[in-house]
Coordinates of C-alpha atoms and ligand atoms in Angstrom, one line a residue:
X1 CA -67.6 -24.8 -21.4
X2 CA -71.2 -25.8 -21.0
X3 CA -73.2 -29.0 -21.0
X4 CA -75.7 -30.3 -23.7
X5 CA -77.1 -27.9 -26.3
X6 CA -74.3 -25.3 -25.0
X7 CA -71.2 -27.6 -24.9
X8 CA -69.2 -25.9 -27.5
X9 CA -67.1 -28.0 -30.4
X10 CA -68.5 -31.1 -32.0
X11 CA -69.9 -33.3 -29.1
X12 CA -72.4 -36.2 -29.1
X13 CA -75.4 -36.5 -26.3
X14 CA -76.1 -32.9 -26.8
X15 CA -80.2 -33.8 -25.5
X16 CA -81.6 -36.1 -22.7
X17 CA -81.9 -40.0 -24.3
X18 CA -85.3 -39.8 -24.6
X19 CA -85.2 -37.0 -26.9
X20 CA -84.3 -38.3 -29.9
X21 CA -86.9 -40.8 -30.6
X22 CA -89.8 -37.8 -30.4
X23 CA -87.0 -35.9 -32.3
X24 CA -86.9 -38.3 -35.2
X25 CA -90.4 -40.0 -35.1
X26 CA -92.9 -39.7 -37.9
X27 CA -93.0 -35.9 -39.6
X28 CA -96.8 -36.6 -40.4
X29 CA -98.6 -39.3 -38.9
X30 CA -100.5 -41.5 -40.9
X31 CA -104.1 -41.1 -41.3
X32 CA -106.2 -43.3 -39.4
X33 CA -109.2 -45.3 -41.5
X34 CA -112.1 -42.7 -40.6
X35 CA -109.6 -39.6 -41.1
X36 CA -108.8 -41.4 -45.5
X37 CA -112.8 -41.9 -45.8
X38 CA -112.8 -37.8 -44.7
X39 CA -110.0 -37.2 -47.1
X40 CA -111.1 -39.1 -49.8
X41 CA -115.1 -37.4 -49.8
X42 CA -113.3 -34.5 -50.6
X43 CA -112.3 -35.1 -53.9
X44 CA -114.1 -34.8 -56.9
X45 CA -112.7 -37.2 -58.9
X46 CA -112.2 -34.5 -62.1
X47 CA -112.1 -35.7 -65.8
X48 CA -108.5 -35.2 -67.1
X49 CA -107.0 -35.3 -63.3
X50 CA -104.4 -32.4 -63.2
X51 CA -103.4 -34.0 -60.0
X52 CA -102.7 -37.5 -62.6
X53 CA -101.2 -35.3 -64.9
X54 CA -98.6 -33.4 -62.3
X55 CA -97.3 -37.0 -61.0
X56 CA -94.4 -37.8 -62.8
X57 CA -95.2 -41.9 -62.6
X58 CA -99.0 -40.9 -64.0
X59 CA -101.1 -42.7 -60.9
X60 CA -104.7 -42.6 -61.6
X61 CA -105.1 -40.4 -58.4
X62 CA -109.1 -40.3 -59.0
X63 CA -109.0 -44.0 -59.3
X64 CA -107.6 -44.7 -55.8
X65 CA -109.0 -42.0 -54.2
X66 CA -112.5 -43.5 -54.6
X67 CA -111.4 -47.1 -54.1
X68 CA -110.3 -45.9 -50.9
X69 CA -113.7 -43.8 -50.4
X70 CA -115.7 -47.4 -51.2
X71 CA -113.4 -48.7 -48.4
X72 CA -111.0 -50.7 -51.0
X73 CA -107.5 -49.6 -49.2
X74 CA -106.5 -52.6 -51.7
X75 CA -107.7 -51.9 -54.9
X76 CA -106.4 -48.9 -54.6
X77 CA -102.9 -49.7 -53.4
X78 CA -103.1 -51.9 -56.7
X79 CA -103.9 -48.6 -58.4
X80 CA -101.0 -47.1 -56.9
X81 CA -98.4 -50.0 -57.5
X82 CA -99.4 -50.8 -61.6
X83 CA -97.8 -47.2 -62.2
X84 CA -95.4 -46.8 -58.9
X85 CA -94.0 -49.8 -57.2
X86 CA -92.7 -47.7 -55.0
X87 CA -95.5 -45.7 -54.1
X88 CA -95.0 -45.8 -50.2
X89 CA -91.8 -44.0 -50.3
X90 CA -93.2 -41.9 -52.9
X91 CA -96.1 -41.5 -50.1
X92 CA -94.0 -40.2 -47.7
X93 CA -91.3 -38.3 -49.8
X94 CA -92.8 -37.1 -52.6
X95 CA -92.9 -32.9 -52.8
X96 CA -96.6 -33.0 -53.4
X97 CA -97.2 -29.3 -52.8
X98 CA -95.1 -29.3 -56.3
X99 CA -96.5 -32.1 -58.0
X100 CA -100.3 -33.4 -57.6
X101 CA -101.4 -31.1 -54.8
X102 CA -100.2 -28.4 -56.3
X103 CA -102.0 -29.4 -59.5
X104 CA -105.5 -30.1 -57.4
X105 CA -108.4 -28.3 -58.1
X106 CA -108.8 -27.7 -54.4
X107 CA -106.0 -26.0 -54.3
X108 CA -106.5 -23.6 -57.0
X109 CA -110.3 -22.9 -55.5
X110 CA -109.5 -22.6 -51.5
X111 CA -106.3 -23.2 -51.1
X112 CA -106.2 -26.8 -49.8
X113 CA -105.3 -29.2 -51.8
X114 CA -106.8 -32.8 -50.9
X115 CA -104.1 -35.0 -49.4
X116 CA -103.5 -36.5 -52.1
X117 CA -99.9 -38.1 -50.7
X118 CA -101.1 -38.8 -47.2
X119 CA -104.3 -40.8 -49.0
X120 CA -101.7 -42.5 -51.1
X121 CA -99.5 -43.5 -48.1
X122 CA -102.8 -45.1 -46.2
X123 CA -103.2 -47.5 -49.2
X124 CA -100.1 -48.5 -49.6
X125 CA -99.2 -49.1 -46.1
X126 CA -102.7 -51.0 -45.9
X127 CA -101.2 -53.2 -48.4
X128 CA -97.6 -53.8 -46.9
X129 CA -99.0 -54.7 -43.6
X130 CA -101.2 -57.2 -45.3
X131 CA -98.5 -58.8 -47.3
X132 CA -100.9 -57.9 -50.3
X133 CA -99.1 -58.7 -53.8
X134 CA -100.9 -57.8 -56.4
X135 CA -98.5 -59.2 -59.9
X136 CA -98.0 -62.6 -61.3
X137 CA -94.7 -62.6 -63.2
X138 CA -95.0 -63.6 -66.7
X139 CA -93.3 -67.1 -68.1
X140 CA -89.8 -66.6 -68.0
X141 CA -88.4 -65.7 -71.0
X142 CA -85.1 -67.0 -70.4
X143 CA -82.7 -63.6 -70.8
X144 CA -81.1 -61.9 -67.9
X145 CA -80.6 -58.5 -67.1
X146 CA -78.3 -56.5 -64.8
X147 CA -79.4 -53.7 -62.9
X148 CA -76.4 -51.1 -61.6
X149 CA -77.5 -49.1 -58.5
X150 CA -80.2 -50.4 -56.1
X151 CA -82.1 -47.1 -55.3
X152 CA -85.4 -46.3 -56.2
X153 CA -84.8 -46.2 -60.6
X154 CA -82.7 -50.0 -60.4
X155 CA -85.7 -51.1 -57.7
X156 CA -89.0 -50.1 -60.5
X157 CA -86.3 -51.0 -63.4
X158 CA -85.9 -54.3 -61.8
X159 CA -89.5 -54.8 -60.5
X160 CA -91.2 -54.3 -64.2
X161 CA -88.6 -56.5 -66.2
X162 CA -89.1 -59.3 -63.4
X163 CA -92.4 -58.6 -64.2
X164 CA -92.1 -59.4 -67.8
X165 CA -90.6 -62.6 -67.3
X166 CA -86.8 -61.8 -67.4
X167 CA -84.4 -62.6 -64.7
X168 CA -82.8 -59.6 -63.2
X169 CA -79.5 -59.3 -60.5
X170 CA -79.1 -56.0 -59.0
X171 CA -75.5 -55.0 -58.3
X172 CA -74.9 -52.3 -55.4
X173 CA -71.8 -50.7 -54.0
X174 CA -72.9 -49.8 -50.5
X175 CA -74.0 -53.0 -47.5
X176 CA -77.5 -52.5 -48.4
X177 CA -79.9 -51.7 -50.9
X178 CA -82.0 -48.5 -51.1
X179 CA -79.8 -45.8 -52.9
X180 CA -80.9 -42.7 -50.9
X181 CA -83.8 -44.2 -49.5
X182 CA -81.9 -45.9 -47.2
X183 CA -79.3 -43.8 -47.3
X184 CA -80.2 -39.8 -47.7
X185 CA -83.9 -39.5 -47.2
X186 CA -84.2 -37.3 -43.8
X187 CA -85.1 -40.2 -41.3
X188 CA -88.3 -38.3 -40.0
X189 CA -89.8 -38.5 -43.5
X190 CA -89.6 -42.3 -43.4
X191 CA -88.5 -43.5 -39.8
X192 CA -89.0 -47.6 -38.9
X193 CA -86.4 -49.3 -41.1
X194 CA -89.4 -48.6 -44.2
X195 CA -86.6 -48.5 -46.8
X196 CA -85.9 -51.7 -46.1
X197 CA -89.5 -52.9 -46.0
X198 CA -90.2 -51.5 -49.3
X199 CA -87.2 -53.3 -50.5
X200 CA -88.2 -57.0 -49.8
X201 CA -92.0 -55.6 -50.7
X202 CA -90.6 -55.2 -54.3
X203 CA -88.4 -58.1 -54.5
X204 CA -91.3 -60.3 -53.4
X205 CA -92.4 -60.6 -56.7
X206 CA -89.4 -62.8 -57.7
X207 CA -87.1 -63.2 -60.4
X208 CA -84.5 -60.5 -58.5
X209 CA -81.6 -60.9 -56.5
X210 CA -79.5 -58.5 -54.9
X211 CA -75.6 -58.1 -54.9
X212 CA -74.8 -55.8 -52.4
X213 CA -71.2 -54.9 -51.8
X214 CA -70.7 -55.0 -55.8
X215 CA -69.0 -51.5 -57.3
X216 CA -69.1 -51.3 -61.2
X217 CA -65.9 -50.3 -62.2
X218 CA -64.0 -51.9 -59.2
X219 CA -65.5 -55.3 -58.6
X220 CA -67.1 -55.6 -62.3
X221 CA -67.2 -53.7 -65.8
X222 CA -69.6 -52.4 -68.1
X223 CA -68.0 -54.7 -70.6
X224 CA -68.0 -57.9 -68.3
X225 CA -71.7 -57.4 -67.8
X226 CA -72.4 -57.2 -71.4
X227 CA -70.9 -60.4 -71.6
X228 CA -73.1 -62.0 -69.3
X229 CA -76.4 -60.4 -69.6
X230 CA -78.8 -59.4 -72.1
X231 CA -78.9 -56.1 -71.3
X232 CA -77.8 -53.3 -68.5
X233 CA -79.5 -50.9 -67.0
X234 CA -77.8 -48.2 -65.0
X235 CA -79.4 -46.2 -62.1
X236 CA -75.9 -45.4 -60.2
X237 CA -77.3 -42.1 -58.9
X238 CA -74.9 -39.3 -58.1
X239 CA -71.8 -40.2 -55.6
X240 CA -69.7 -37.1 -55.8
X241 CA -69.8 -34.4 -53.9
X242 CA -69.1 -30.7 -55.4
X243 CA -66.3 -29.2 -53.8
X244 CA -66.7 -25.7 -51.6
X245 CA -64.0 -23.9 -53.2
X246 CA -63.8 -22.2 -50.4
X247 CA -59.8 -21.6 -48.5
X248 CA -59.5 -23.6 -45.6
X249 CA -62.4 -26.3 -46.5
X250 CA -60.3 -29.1 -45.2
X251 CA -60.2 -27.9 -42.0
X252 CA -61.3 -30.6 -39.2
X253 CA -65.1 -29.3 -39.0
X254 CA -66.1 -29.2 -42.4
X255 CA -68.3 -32.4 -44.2
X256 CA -70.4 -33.7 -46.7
X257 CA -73.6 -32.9 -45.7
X258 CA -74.6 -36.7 -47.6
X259 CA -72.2 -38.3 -45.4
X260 CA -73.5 -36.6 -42.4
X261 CA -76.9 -37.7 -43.1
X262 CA -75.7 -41.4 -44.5
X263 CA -74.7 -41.8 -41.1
X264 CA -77.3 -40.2 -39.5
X265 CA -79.2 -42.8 -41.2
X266 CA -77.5 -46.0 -40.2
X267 CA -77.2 -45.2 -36.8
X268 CA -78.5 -47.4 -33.6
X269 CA -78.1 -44.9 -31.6
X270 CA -78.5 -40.6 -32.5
X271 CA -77.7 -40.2 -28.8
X272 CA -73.7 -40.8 -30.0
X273 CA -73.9 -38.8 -32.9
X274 CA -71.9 -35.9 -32.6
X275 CA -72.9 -32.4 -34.5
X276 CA -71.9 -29.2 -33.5
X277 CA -73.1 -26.4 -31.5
X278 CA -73.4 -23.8 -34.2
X279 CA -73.7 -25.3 -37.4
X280 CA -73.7 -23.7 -40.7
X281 CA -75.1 -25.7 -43.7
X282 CA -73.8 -24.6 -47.4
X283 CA -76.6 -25.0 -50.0
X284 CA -80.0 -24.3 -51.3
X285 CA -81.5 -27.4 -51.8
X286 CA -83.1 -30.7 -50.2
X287 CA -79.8 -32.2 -48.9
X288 CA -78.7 -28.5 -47.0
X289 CA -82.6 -28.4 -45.2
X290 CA -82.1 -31.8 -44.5
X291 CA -78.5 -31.5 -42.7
X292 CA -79.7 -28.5 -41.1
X293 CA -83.2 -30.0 -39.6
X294 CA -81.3 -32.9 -38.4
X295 CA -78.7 -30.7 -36.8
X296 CA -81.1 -28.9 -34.9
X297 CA -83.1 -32.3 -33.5
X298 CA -79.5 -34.2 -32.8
X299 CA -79.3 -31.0 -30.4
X300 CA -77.4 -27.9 -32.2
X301 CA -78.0 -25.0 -30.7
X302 CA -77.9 -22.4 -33.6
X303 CA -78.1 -23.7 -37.2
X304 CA -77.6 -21.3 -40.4
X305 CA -78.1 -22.4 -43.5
X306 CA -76.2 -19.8 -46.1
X307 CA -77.5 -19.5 -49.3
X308 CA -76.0 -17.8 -52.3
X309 CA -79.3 -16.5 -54.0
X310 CA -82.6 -15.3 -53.1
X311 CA -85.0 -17.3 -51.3
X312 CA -87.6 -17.8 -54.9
X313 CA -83.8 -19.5 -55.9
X314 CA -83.5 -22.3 -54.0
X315 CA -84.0 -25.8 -55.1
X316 CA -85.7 -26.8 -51.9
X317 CA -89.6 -25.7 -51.8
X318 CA -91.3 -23.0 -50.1
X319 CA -92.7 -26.1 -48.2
X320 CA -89.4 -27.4 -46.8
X321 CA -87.9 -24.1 -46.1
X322 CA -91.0 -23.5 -43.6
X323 CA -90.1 -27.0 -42.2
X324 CA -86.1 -25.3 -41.8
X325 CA -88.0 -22.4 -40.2
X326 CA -90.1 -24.5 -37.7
X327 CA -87.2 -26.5 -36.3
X328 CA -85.9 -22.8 -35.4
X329 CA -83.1 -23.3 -38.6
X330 CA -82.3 -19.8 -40.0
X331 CA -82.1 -19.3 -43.6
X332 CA -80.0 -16.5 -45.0
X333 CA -79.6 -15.6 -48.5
X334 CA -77.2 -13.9 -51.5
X335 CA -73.7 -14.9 -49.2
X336 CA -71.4 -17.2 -50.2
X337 CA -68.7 -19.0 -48.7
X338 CA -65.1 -17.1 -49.1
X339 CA -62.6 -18.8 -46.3
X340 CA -63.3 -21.6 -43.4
X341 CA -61.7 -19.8 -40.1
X342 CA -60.1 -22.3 -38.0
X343 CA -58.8 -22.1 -34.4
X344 CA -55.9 -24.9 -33.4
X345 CA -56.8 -27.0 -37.0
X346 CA -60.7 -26.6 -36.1
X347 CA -63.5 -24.8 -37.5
X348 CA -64.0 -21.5 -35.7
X349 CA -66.7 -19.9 -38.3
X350 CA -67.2 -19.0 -41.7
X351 CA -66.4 -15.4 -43.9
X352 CA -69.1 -15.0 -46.3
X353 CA -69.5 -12.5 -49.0
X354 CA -72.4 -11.0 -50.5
X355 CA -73.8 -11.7 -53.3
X356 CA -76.0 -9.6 -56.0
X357 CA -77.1 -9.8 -59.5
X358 CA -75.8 -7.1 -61.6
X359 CA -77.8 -5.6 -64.6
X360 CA -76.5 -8.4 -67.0
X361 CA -78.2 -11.1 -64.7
X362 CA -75.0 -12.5 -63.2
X363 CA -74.0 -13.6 -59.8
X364 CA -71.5 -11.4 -59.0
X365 CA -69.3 -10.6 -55.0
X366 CA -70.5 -7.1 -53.8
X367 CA -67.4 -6.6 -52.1
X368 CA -69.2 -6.7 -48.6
X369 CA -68.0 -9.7 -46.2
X370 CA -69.9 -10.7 -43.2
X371 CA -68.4 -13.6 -40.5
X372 CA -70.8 -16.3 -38.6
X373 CA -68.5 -18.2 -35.9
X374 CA -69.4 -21.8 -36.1
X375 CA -68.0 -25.2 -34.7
X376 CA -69.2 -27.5 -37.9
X377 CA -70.0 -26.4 -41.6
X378 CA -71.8 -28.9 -44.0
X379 CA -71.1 -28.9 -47.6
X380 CA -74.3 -29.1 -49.5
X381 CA -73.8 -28.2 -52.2
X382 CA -75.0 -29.9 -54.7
X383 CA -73.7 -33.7 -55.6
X384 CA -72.2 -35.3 -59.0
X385 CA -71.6 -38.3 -61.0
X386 CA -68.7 -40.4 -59.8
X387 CA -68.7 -42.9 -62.4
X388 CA -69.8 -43.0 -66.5
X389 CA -70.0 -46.8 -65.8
X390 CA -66.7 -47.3 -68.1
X391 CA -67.9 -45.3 -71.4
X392 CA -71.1 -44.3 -72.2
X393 CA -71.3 -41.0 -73.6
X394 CA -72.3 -38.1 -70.9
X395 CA -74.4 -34.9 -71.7
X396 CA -73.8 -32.2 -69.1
X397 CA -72.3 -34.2 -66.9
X398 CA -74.6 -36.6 -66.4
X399 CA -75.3 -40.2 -68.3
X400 CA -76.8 -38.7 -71.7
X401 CA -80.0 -40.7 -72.6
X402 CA -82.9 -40.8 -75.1
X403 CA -86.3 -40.1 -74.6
X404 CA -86.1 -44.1 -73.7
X405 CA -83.7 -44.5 -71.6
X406 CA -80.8 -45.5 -74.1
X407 CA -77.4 -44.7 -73.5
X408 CA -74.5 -44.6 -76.7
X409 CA -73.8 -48.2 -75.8
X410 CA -75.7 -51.0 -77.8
X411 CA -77.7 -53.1 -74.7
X412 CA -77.2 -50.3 -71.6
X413 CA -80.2 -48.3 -70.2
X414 CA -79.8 -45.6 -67.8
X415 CA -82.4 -43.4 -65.7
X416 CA -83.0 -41.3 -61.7
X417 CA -80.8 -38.9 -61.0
X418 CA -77.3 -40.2 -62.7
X419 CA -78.9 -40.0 -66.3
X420 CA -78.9 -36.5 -67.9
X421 CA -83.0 -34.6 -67.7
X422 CA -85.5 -34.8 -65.3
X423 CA -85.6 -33.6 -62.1
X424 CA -83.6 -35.2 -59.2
X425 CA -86.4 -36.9 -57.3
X426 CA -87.7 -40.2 -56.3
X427 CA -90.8 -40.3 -58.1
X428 CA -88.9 -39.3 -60.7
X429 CA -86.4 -42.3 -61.0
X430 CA -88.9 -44.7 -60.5
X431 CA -90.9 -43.3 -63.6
X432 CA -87.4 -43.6 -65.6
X433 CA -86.4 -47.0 -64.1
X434 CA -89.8 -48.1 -64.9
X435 CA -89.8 -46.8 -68.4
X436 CA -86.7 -48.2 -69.3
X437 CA -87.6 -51.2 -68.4
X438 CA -90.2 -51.3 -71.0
X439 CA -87.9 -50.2 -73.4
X440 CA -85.5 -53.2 -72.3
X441 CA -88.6 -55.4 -72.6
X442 CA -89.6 -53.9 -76.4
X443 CA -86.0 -55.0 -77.1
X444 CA -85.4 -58.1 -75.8
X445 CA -88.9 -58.8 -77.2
X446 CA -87.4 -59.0 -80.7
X447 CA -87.7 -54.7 -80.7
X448 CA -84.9 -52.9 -81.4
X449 CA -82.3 -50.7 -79.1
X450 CA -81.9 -48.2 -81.4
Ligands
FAD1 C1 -80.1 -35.8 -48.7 C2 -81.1 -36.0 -49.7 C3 -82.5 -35.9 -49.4 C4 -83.4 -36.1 -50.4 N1 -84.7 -36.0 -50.1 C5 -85.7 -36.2 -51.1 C6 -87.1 -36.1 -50.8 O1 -87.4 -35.8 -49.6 N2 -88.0 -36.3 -51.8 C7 -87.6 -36.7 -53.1 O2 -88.4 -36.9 -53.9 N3 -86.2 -36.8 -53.4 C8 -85.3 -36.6 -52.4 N4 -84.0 -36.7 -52.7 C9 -83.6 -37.1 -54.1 C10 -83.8 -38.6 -54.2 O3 -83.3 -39.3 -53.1 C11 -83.1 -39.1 -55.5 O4 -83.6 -38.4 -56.6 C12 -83.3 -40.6 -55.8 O5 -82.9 -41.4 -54.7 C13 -82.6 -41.0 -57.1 O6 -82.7 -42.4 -57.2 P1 -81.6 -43.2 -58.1 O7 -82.1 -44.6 -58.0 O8 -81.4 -42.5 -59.4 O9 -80.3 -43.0 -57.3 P2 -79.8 -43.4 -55.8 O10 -81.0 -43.4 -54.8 O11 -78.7 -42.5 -55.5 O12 -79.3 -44.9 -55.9 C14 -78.1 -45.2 -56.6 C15 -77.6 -46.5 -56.2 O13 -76.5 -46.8 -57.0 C16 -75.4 -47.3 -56.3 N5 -74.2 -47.1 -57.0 C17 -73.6 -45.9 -57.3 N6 -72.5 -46.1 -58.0 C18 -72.3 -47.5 -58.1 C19 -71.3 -48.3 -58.7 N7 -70.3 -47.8 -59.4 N8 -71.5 -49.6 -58.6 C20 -72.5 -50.2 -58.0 N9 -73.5 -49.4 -57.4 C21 -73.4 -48.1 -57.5 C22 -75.5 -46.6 -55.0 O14 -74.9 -47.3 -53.9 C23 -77.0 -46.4 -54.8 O15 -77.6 -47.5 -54.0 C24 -83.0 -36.5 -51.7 C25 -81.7 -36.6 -52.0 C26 -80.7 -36.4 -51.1 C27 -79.3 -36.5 -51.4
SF4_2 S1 -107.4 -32.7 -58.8 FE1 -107.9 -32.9 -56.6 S2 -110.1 -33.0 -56.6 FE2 -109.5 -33.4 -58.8 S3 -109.2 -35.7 -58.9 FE3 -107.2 -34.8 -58.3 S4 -107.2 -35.0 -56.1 FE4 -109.4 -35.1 -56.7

């Protein structure tokens, strides 16, 4: 049995200590003041923005981009925060070769886009450090709102009705606040505790307090809230996990990919994390590249992540799957879990079977089985809702909503990733927390809920 990378099993201290803080430090250094001024000349500040257009909170990217060429790292942070409040996560996690940069007009000419999200992240990081805070709340209006879920839709939910005057108290599950910023966000994308920064950055406004510890549905109802507040909103993400389906997945060996990564994130030291020697990572999308890139830098020696479709198939972008690639992860397509193969109740590897599409366009087995021997398999495949709250109505799956945010219940609001449309991203909760909360506004306002 070997030492380090080639000690086989599940085993912590797989690389020397001071690996693992160049392993997990920053994936892209920020730019430094004369490299934004570069950065920013490049733009050409275009009429009718298709960057603006392609970011799902609508941040006048023009705007901020010459505030930061007139050497304003402020005024444009200020740009940045009156759509996003949480523009430095956004910054920093944001699939940008998807959204603005895919949209720029540099990109469609040569190729290369301007850094739009690495400009964005020097503003907003300017502003942080300087304690900068750019809102006055308005009078209070005396109502009170309750906010379910403190990731990044219950953080802009929470920030914009404070905003507006009302009181708001977030309630949260888990010992902090963050949702997956804190909790599932690959720690090289935002390393130094910034979660937790951004949290007290947003809360500095006023008017919100935080609950942690709180689970609607075990601690608290729907219907006990309606009783206290004004109105609810819900951004409860997605807590279940989708099962393998696979014989043998209970096998000491095979885990949650989220929970992997949840601890990944909330622990002091990587250097007692154990992962295996030859991983195998289930899934297409962000969470499976993310439970495999961290494999590799906590020290696995081989890690495969098994896809069942085509490469142009999977949810995670040609960007990330390059990032897979670069950490020396492998990436193999149209196989699909059939049986985990154990050895004394452990994980030994993993049968696959091809996959094709027939003429009809269905996934279908072609019969053929392959075998990759493995010591830990993650499940990533794909997560679900774990709670409707206690009621509202649910639209494939998910919390079904309006083009507002309104669930079937008189007073609730829902929006991010547990609330049915949209796309299961951060910029894209905070645009539906945010808009909610405008809704929740119009209504307490003397507007209607529909
Ligand atoms: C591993 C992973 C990596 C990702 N990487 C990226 C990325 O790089 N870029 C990107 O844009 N997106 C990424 N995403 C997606 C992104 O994190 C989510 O879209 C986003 O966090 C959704 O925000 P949310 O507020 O809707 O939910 P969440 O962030 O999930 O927050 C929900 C909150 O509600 C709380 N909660 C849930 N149920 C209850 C309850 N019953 N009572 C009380 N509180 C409750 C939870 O504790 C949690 O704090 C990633 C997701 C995962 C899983
Ligand atoms: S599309 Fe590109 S060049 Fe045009 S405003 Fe946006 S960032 Fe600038």
């Amino acid at each position: 049995m070997g030492e380090g990378l080639r000690k086989d099993g599940i085993a912590p201290g797989r690389l020397p200590a001071d690996q693992y803080a160049a392993n997990f430090g920053d994936l892209h250094p920020p730019l430094a003041r004369h490299e934004a001024l570069v950065e920013a000349d490049r733009c050409y500040f275009c009429f009718d923005a298709p960057c603006q257009t392609a970011c799902p909170t609508s941040i006048d990217i023009p705007m901020f981009i010459r505030e930061i060429l007139t050497d304003n790292p402020l005024g444009a942070a200020e740009t940045i925060f009156e759509q996003n409040i949480l523009g430095g996560m956004c910054a920093r996690v944001c699939p940008t070769e998807q959204l603005c940069e895919e949209a720029c007009v540099r990109e469609t000419a040569e190729g290369k886009p301007v850094k739009i999200g690495q400009l964005q992240r020097y503003a907003t990081d300017t502003a942080m450090a300087a304690e900068a805070q750019f809102f006055t709340r308005a009078a209070p209006t005396g109502k009170r709102v309750a906010v379910v879920g403190a990731g990044p839709a219950g953080l802009a939910a929470a920030h914009r009705l404070a905003l507006h005057g009302h009181d708001v108290v977030i309630h949260d599950g888990r010992p902090k606040p963050g949702g997956l910023n804190e909790y599932g966000i690959a720690s090289y994308k935002a390393p130094g505790g910034f979660a937790q920064a951004e949290v007290d950055y947003v809360t500095a406004l006023g008017g919100i307090s935080i609950e942690t510890g709180k689970l609607l549905g075990e601690d608290f109802t729907l219907a006990e809230l309606g009783g206290s507040f004004d109105a609810v909103f819900l951004g409860l993400g997605l807590g279940g996990v989708n099962a393998l389906r696979a014989e043998g997945e209970d096998a000491d060996g095979v885990d949650n990919a989220i929970d992997f990564i949840a601890t990944l994130r909330q622990a002091d030291d990587l250097a007692a994390l154990p992962v295996g020697r030859r991983v195998v990572v289930i899934g297409g999308g962000m969470t499976a590249v993310d439970a495999a890139v961290q494999s590799r830098l906590l020290g696995a020696e081989e890690v495969t992540i098994v896809y069942r479709r085509g490469k142009e198939h999977m949810n995670a972008s040609g960007y990330e799957q390059d990032l897979a690639a670069s950490k020396g992860v492998t990436i193999r397509h149209w196989l699909a879990p059939r049986r985990v193969l154990t050895e004394a109740g452990r994980v030994s590897g993993i049968e696959l079977g091809y996959m094709a599409l027939d003429e009809t366009g269905a996934l279908r087995p072609t019969g053929e089985t392959t075998v990759i021997a493995c010591d830990q398999v993650f499940k990533a495949i794909g997560q679900t809702l774990a709670t409707d709250g206690g009621g509202v109505a649910l639209a494939g799956g998910k919390i079904a909503v309006d083009a507002e945010g309104r669930t079937s219940m008189p007073g609730v609001w829902a929006g991010g990733d547990c609330a049915a449309g949209g796309d299961d991203l951060t910029v894209t909760a905070v645009a539906e927390g945010r808009d909610a909360a405008e809704s929740i506004h119009r209504f307490l306002s003397g507007g209607s809920n529909g």
